[in-house]
Coordinates of C-alpha atoms and ligand atoms in Angstrom, one line a residue:
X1 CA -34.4 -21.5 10.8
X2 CA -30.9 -21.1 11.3
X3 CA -28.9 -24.2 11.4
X4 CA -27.4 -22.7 15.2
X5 CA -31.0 -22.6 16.2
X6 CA -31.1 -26.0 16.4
X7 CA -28.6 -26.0 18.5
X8 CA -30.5 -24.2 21.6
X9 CA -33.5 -25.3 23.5
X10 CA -36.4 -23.5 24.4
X11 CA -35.3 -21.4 27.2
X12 CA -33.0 -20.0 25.1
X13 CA -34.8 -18.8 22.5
X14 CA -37.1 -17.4 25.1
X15 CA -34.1 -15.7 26.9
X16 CA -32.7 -14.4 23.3
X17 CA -36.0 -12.8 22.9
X18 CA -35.8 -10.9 26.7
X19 CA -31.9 -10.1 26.3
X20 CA -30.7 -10.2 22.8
X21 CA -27.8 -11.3 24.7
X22 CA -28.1 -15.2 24.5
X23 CA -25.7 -17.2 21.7
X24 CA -28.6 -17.7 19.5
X25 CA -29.2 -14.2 17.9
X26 CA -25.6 -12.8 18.0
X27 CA -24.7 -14.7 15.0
X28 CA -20.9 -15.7 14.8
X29 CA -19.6 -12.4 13.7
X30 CA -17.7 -9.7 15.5
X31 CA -20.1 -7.8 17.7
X32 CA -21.4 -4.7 16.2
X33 CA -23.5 -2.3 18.7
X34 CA -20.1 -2.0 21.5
X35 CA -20.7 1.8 21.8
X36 CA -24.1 1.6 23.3
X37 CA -23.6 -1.4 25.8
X38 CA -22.8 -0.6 29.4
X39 CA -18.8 -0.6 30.4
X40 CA -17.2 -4.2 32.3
X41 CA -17.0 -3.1 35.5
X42 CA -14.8 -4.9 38.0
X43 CA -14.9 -6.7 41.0
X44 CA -13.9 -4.2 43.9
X45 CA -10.2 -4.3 44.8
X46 CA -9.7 -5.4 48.7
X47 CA -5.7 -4.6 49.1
X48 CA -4.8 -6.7 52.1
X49 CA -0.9 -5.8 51.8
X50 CA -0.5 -3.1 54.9
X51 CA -3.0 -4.6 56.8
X52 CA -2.5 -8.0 56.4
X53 CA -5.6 -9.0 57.2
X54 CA -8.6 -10.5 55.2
X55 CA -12.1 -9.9 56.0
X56 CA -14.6 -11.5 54.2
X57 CA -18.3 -12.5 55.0
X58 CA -20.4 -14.8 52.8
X59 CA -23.6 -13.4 52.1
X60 CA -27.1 -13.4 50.5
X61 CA -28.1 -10.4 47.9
X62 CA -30.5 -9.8 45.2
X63 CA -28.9 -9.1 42.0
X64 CA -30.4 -7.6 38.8
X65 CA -28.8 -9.3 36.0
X66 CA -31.1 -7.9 33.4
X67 CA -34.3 -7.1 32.9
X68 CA -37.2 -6.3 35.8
X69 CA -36.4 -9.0 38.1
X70 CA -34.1 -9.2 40.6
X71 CA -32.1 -13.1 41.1
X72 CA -31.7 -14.2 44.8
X73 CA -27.8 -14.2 44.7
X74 CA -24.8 -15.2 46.8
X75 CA -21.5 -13.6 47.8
X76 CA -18.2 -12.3 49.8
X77 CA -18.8 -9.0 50.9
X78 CA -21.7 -8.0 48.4
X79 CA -24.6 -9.9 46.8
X80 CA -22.8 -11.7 44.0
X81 CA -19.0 -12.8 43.5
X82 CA -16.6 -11.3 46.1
X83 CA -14.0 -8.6 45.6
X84 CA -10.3 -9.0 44.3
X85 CA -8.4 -9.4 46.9
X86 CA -4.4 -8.5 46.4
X87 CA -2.2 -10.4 48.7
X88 CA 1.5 -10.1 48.7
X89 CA 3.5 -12.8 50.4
X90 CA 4.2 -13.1 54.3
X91 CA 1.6 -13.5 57.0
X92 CA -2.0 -12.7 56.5
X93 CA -4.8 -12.9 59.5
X94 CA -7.9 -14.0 58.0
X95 CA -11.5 -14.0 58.9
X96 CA -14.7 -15.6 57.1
X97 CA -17.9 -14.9 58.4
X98 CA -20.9 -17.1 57.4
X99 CA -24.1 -14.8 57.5
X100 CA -26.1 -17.2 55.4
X101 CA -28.6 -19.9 56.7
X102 CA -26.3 -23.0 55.3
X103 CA -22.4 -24.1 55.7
X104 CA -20.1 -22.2 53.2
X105 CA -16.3 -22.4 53.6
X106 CA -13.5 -20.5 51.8
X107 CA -11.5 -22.5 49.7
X108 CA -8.0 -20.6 48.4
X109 CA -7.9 -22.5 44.9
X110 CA -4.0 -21.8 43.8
X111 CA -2.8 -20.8 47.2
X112 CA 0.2 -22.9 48.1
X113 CA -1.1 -22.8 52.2
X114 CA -1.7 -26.3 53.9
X115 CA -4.7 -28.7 54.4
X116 CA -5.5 -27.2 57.7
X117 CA -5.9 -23.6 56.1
X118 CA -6.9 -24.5 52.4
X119 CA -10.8 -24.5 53.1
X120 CA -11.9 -27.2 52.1
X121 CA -14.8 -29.5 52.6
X122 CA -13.5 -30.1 56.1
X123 CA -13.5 -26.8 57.0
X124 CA -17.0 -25.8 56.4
X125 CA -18.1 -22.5 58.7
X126 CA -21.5 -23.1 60.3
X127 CA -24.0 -20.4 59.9
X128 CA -22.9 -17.6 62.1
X129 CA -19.5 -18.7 63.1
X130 CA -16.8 -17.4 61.8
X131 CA -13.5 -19.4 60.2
X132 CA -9.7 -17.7 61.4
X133 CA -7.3 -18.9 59.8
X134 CA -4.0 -17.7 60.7
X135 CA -2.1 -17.8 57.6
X136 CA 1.4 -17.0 55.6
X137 CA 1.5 -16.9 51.7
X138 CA 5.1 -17.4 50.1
X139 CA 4.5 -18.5 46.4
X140 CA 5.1 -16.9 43.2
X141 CA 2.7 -14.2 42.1
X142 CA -0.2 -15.1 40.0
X143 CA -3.8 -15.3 39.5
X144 CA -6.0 -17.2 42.0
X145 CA -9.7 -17.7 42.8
X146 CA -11.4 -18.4 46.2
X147 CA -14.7 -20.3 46.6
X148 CA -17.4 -22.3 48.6
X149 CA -16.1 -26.0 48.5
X150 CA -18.9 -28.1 50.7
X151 CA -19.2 -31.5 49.6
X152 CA -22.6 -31.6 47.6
X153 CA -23.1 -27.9 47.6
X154 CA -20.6 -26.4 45.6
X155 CA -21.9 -26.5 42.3
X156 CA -25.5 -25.0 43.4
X157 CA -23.4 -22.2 45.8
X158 CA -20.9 -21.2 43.8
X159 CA -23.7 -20.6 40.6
X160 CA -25.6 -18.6 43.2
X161 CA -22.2 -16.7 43.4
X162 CA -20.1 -17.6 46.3
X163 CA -16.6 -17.2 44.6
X164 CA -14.3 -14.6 44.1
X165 CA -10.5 -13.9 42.2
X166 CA -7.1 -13.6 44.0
X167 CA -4.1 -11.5 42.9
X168 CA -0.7 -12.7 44.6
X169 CA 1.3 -10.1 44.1
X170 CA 5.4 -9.0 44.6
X171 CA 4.9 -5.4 43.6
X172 CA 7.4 -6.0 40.7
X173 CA 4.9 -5.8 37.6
X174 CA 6.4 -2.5 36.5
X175 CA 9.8 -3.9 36.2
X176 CA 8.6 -6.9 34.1
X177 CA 7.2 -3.9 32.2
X178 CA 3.9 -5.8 32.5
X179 CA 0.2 -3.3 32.7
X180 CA -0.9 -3.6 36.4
X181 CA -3.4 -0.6 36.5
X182 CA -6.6 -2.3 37.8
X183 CA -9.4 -2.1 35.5
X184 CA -7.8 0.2 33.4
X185 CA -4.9 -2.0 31.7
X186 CA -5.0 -5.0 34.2
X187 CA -8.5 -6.7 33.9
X188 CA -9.6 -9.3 35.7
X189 CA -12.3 -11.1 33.8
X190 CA -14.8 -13.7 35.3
X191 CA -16.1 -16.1 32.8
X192 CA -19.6 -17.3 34.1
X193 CA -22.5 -19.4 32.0
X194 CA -25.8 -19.0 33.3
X195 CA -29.1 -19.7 32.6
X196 CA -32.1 -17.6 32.9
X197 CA -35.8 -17.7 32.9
X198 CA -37.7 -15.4 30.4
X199 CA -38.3 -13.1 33.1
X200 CA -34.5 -12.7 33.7
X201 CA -33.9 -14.5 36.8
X202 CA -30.9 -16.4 36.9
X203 CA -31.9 -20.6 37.2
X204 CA -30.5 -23.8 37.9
X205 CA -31.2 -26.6 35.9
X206 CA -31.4 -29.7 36.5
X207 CA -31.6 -31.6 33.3
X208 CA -30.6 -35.0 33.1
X209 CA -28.2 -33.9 30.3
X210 CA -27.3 -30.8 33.0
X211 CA -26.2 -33.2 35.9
X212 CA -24.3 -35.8 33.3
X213 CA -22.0 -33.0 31.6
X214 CA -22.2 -30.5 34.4
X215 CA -24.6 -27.1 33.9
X216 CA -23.9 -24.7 31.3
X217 CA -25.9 -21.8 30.1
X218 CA -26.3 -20.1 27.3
X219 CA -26.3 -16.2 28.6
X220 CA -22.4 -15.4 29.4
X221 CA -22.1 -13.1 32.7
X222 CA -18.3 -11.5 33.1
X223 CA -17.8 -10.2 36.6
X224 CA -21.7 -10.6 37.1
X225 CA -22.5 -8.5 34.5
X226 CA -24.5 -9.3 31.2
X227 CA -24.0 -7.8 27.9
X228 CA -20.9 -5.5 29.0
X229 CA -18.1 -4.0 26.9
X230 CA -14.5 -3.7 28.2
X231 CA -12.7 -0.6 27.5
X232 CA -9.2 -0.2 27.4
X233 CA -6.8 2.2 26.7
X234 CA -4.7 2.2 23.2
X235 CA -1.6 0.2 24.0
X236 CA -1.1 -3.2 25.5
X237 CA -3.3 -4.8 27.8
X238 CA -3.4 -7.4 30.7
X239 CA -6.5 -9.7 30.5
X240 CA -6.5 -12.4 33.5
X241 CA -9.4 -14.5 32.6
X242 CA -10.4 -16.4 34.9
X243 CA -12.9 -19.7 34.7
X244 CA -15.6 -19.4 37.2
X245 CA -18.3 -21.4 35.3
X246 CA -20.0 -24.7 36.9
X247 CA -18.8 -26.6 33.5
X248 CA -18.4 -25.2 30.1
X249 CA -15.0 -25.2 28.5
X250 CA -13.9 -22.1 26.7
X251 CA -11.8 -22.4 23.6
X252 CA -11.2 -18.6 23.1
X253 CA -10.1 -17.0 20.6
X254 CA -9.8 -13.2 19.0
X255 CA -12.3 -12.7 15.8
X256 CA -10.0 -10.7 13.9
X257 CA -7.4 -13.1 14.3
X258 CA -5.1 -11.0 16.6
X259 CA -2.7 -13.0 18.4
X260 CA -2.9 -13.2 22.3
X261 CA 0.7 -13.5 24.5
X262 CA -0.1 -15.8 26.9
X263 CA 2.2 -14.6 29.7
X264 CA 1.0 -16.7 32.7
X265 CA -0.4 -20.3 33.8
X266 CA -2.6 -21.1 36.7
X267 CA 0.7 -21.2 39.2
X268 CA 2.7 -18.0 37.8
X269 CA 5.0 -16.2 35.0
X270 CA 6.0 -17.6 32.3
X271 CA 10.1 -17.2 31.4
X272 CA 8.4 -14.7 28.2
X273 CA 5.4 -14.1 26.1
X274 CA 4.1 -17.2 24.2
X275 CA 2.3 -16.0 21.0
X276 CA -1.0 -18.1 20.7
X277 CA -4.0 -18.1 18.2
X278 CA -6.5 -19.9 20.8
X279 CA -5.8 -20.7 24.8
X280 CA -8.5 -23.3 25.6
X281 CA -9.7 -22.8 29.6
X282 CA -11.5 -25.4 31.3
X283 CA -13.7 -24.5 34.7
X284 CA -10.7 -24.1 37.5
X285 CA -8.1 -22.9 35.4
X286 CA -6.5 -19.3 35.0
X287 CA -4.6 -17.2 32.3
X288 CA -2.9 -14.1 31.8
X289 CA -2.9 -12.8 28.5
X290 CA -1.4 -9.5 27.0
X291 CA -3.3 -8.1 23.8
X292 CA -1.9 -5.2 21.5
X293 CA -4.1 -2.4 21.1
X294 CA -2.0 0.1 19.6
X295 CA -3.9 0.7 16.5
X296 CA -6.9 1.3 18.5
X297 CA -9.1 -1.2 16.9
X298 CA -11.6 -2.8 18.9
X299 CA -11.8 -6.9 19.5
X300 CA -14.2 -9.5 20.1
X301 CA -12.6 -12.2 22.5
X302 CA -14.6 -15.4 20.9
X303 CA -14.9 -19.0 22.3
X304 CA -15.8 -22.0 19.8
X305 CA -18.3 -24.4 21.4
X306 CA -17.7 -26.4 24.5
X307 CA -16.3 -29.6 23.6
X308 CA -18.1 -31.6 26.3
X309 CA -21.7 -30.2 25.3
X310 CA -24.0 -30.2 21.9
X311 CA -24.3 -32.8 19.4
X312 CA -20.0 -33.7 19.9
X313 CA -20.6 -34.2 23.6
X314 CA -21.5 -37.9 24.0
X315 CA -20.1 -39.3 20.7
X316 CA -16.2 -39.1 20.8
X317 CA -15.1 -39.9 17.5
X318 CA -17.5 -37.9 15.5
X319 CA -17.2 -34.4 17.8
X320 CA -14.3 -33.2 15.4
X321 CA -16.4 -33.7 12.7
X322 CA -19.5 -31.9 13.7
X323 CA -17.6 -29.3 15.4
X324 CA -15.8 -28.4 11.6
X325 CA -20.1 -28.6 10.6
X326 CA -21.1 -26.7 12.7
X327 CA -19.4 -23.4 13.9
X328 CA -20.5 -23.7 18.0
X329 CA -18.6 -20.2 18.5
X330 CA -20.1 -17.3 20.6
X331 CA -18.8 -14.0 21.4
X332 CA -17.7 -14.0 25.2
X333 CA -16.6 -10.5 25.4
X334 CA -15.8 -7.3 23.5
X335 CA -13.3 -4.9 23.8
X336 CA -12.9 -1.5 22.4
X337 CA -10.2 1.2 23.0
X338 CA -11.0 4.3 25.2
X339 CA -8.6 7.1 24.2
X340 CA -9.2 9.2 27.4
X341 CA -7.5 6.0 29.4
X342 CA -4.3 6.6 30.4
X343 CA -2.0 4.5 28.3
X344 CA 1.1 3.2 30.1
X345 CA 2.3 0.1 28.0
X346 CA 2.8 0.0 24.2
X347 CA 5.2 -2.9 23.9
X348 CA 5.5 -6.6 24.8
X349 CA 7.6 -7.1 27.7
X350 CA 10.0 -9.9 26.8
X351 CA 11.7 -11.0 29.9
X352 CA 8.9 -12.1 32.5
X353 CA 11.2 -13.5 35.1
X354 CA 9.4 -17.0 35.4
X355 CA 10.4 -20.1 34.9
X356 CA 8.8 -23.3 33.3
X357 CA 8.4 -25.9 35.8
X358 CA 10.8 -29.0 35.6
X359 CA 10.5 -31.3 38.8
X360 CA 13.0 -34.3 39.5
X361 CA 12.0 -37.5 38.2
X362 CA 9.1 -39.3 41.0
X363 CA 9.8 -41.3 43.8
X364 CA 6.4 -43.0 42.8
X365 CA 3.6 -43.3 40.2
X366 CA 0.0 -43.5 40.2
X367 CA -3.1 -43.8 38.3
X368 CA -6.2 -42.2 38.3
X369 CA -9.1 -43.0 36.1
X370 CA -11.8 -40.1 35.9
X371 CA -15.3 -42.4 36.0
X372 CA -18.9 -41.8 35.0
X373 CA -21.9 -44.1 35.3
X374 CA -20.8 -46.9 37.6
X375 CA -23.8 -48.1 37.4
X376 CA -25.9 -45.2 38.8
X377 CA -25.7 -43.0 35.9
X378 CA -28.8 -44.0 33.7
X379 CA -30.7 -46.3 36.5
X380 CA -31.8 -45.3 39.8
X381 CA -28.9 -42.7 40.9
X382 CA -30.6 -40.0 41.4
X383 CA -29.4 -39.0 45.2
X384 CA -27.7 -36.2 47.1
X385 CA -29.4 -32.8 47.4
X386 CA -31.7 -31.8 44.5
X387 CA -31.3 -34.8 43.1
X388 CA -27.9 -34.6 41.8
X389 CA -26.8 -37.9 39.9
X390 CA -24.4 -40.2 41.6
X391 CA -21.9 -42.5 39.6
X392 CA -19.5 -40.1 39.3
X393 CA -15.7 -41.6 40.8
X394 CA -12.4 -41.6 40.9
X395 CA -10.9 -45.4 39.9
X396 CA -14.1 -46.5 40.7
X397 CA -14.5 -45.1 44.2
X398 CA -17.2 -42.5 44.8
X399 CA -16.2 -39.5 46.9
X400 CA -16.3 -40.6 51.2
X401 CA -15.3 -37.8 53.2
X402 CA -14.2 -40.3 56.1
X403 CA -11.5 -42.0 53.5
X404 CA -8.1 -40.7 53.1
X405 CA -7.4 -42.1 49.6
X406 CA -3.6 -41.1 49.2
X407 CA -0.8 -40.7 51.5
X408 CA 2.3 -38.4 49.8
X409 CA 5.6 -37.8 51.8
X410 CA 6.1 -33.9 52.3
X411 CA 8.8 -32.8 50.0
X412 CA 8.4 -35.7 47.3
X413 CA 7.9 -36.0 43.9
X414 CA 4.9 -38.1 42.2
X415 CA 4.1 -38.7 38.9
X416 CA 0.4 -39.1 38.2
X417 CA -1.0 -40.4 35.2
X418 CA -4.8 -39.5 34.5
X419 CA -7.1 -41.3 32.1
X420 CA -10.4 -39.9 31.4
X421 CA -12.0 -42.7 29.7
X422 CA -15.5 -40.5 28.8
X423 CA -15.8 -36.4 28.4
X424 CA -12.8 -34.3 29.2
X425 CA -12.4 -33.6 32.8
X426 CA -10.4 -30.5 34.3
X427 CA -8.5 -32.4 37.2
X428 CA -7.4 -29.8 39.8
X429 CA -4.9 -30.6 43.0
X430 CA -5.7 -28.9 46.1
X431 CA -2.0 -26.9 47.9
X432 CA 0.4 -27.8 44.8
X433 CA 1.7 -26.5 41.9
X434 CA 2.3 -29.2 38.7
X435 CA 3.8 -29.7 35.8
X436 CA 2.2 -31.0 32.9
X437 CA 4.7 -33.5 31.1
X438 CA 2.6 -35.2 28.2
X439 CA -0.5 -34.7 26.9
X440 CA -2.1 -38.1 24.8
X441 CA 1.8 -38.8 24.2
X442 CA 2.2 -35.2 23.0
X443 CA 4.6 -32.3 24.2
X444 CA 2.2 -30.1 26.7
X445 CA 0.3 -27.3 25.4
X446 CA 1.2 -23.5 25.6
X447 CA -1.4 -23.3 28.0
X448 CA -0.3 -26.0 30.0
X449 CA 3.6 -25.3 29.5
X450 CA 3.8 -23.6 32.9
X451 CA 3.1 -24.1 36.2
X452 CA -0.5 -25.4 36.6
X453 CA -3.0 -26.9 39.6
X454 CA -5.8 -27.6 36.9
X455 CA -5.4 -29.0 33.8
X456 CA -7.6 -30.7 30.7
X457 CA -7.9 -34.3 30.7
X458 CA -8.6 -35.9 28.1
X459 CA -7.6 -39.4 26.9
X460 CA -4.1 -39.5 28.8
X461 CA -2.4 -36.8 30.7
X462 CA 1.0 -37.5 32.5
X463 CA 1.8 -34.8 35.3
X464 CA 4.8 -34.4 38.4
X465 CA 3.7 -33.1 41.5
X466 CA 5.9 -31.9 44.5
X467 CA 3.9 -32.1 47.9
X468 CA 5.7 -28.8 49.6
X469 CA 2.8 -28.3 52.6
X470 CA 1.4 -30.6 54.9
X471 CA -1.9 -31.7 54.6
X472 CA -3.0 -33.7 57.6
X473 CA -6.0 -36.9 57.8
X474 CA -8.6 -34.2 59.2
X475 CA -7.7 -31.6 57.4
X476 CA -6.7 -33.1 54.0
X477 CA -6.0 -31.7 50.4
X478 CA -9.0 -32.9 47.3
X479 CA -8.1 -33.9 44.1
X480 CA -11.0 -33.8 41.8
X481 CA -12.8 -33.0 38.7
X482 CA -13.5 -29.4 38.3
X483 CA -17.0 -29.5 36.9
X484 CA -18.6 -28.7 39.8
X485 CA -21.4 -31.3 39.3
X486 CA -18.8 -34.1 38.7
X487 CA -17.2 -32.8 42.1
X488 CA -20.9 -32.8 43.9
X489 CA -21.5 -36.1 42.2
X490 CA -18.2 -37.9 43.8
X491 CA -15.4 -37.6 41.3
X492 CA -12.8 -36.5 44.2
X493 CA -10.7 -38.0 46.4
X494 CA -8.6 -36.7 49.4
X495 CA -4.7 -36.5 50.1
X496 CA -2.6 -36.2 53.1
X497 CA 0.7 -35.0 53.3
X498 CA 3.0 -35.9 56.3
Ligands
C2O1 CU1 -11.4 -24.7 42.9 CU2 -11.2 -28.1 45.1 O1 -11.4 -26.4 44.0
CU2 CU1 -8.6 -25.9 44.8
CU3 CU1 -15.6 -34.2 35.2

């Protein structure tokens, strides 16, 4: 037996057999068999820009993910994910159906709009009614991602596949000299975990080890695909990856060693390219990377092993060690080089046009402690819908929907300071963009050197927030641990802004 075999439970092994896809027997190594797998395809491009207008309608599918059987699935617009939907600023007239038999809503994670148009859990559609929000985008251009966000469903909704990516865009890529060809040299990339029976239908677990770190899988689906190759042309690409998973933390990496230019954060642009070895991306967060593949060699995009899971997970001081034992690392997606796609970019832009973020000093502070297991945790806690655990809080309040928790003056500054005394929890902010300051006393890191509206805490994690949009008491902004479980379980809170 392999010592990663002892990693994986049953299931996966079982899986592994049905796939050959799942961690377990693809080894560490670069992936070998790329010419015969099927090509990454990509979500369907919905260009709202001379319409300006947004249709979407949540739905239920059936989706073949591999194998015989068919998965009951979710989605916008088709039975799993939703389509990429380009929006350019000014005013855009929106309208969200609800075709399924349960509340959904539409929540615009990374859209600067306010509370009353941020779809929330407040603004859950009913089955058959349809949500219009009359809305105006002015931000900078970026990468965003929409998604079901009803209290105690979001974790099991958005696995079924209720979630889709955003592009902002101002048109201006090509002057930048950035790749913006869609799914030839721009690719947008949806990292999803799942599980799967060993008939290949997509499960939910519900492990007591699945509710206490939040559910990962061990079969990765991209853009609701399994076992897919991305093909690119020979010259430099765009990847915007984008973290759609329930939980698991991606430290990713390229396996020859190839460095990625990390040209935008969650909120926008970076002022230039950032050369980088690894970009870590927790569930919530976005990136933009440009990689270099002029010498037409093909590339395995890794991730090492998610630091909130395995044998590290629940024992602190001792994960570095293990994790140096044990090589956790997984392929998450190979690319090769088509030389029959058109090749537009063969150089590193080096002027972006954004800027790092670098707010005022705050007119206040507060503290936040990211809790697990007050009390309910290992005893009786087992409540909510399919018996997802309680205990989870924020300073030692459990999420109440009737409780405005914070009150921020529109057009201030805060500084927030964020302690995560157990796991690492991404901590997103509903309407804002942030800026990291320190990280555990250190200088941010290149991931989290621009603007941001989720970021990794761990230990201590200083940020400044500007409130720009008002967020009223029934319509209010979340703040709250991105691992969907952790949010489900109670580990958000609510803002106004007035
Ligand atoms: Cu992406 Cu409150 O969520
Ligand atoms: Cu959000
Ligand atoms: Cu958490």
């Amino acid at each position: 037996m392999k010592r990663r075999d002892l990693l994986v439970g049953a299931t996966a092994l079982a899986v592994a057999g049905a796939t050959g896809y799942a961690w377990s027997q693809r080894g560490n190594g670069p992936v070998t068999d790329v010419a015969s797998r099927p090509r990454l395809g990509m979500p369907p491009l919905l260009d709202t820009r001379d319409s300006g207008r947004l249709e979407l309608t949540a739905m239920g599918g059936r989706t073949r993910f591999f194998g015989r059987n068919v998965s009951p699935t979710i989605g916008f617009n088709q039975p799993y994910l939703g389509p990429t939907i380009r929006m350019a600023n000014g005013p855009l007239d929106v309208a969200v159906a609800n075709s399924l038999q349960f509340p959904v809503s539409a929540h615009w994670h990374g859209l600067m709009v306010p509370g009353e148009h941020d779809g929330g859990p407040h603004l859950a559609i009913s089955p058959g009614e349809v949500w219009r929000p009359d809305m105006n985008i002015d931000q900078l251009p970026g990468t965003a991602f929409y998604h079901t966000h009803v209290h105690e469903r979001t974790a099991t909704d958005v696995y079924a596949g209720l979630g889709g990516i955003i592009h902002v865009s101002d048109g201006r890529d090509d002057e930048r000299g950035l790749p913006s060809n869609y799914g030839i040299d721009d690719l947008t990339i949806v990292l999803q975990d799942r599980q799967f029976d060993g008939e290949g239908r997509m499960v939910y677990g519900f492990s007591m080890m699945d509710q206490m770190h939040g559910l990962t899988g061990d079969v990765m689906v991209i853009n609701g695909q399994i076992g897919a190759v991305a093909a690119v042309p020979r010259g430099v690409s765009r990847l915007r990856l984008i973290n759609a998973s329930n939980a698991r933390i991606y430290p990713l990496f390229a396996d020859d060693g190839r460095p990625l230019h990390l040209v935008a954060t969650d909120g926008g642009f970076l002022p230039a390219p950032l050369e980088v070895e690894t970009v870590t991306l927790s569930p919530g967060e976005r990136v933009e990377l440009l990689v270099d593949f002029s010498d037409g060699k093909p590339l395995t995009l890794m991730s090492g092993g998610d630091p909130n899971q395995g044998l590290g997970g629940m024992m602190g001081r001792f994960r570095g060690l293990f994790d140096r034992m044990i090589d956790r690392s997984f392929p998450v997606l190979p690319l090769l080089v088509d030389e029959k796609l058109p090749v537009r970019i063969t150089s590193l832009p080096d002027d972006l046009g954004g800027e790092l973020p670098n707010l005022p000093s705050a007119v206040r502070t507060r503290h936040f402690s990211l809790d697990m297991g007050m009390g309910g945790m290992m005893g009786g806690g087992m409540t909510g819908r399919g018996g997802m655990m309680g205990g989870f809080g924020i300073n030692g309040r459990s999420f109440d929907m009737r409780r405005i928790d914070i009150e921020a003056e529109r057009g201030s500054v805060e500084r927030w300071i964020i302690g995560s005394p157990m796991l690492l929890h991404p901590f997103h902010i509903h309407g804002v963009s942030f800026q990291v300051v320190r990280q555990r006393g250190q200088q941010p890191s290149a991931e989290n050197s621009g603007w941001k509206d989720t970021v990794l805490v761990g230990g201590e994690t200083e940020i400044l927030v500007r409130f720009d949009h008002p967020a009223s008491r029934e319509a209010p902004y979340m703040y709250h641990c991105h691992i969907l479980e952790h949010e489900d379980g109670g580990m958000m809170g609510q803002l106004a802004v007035t």
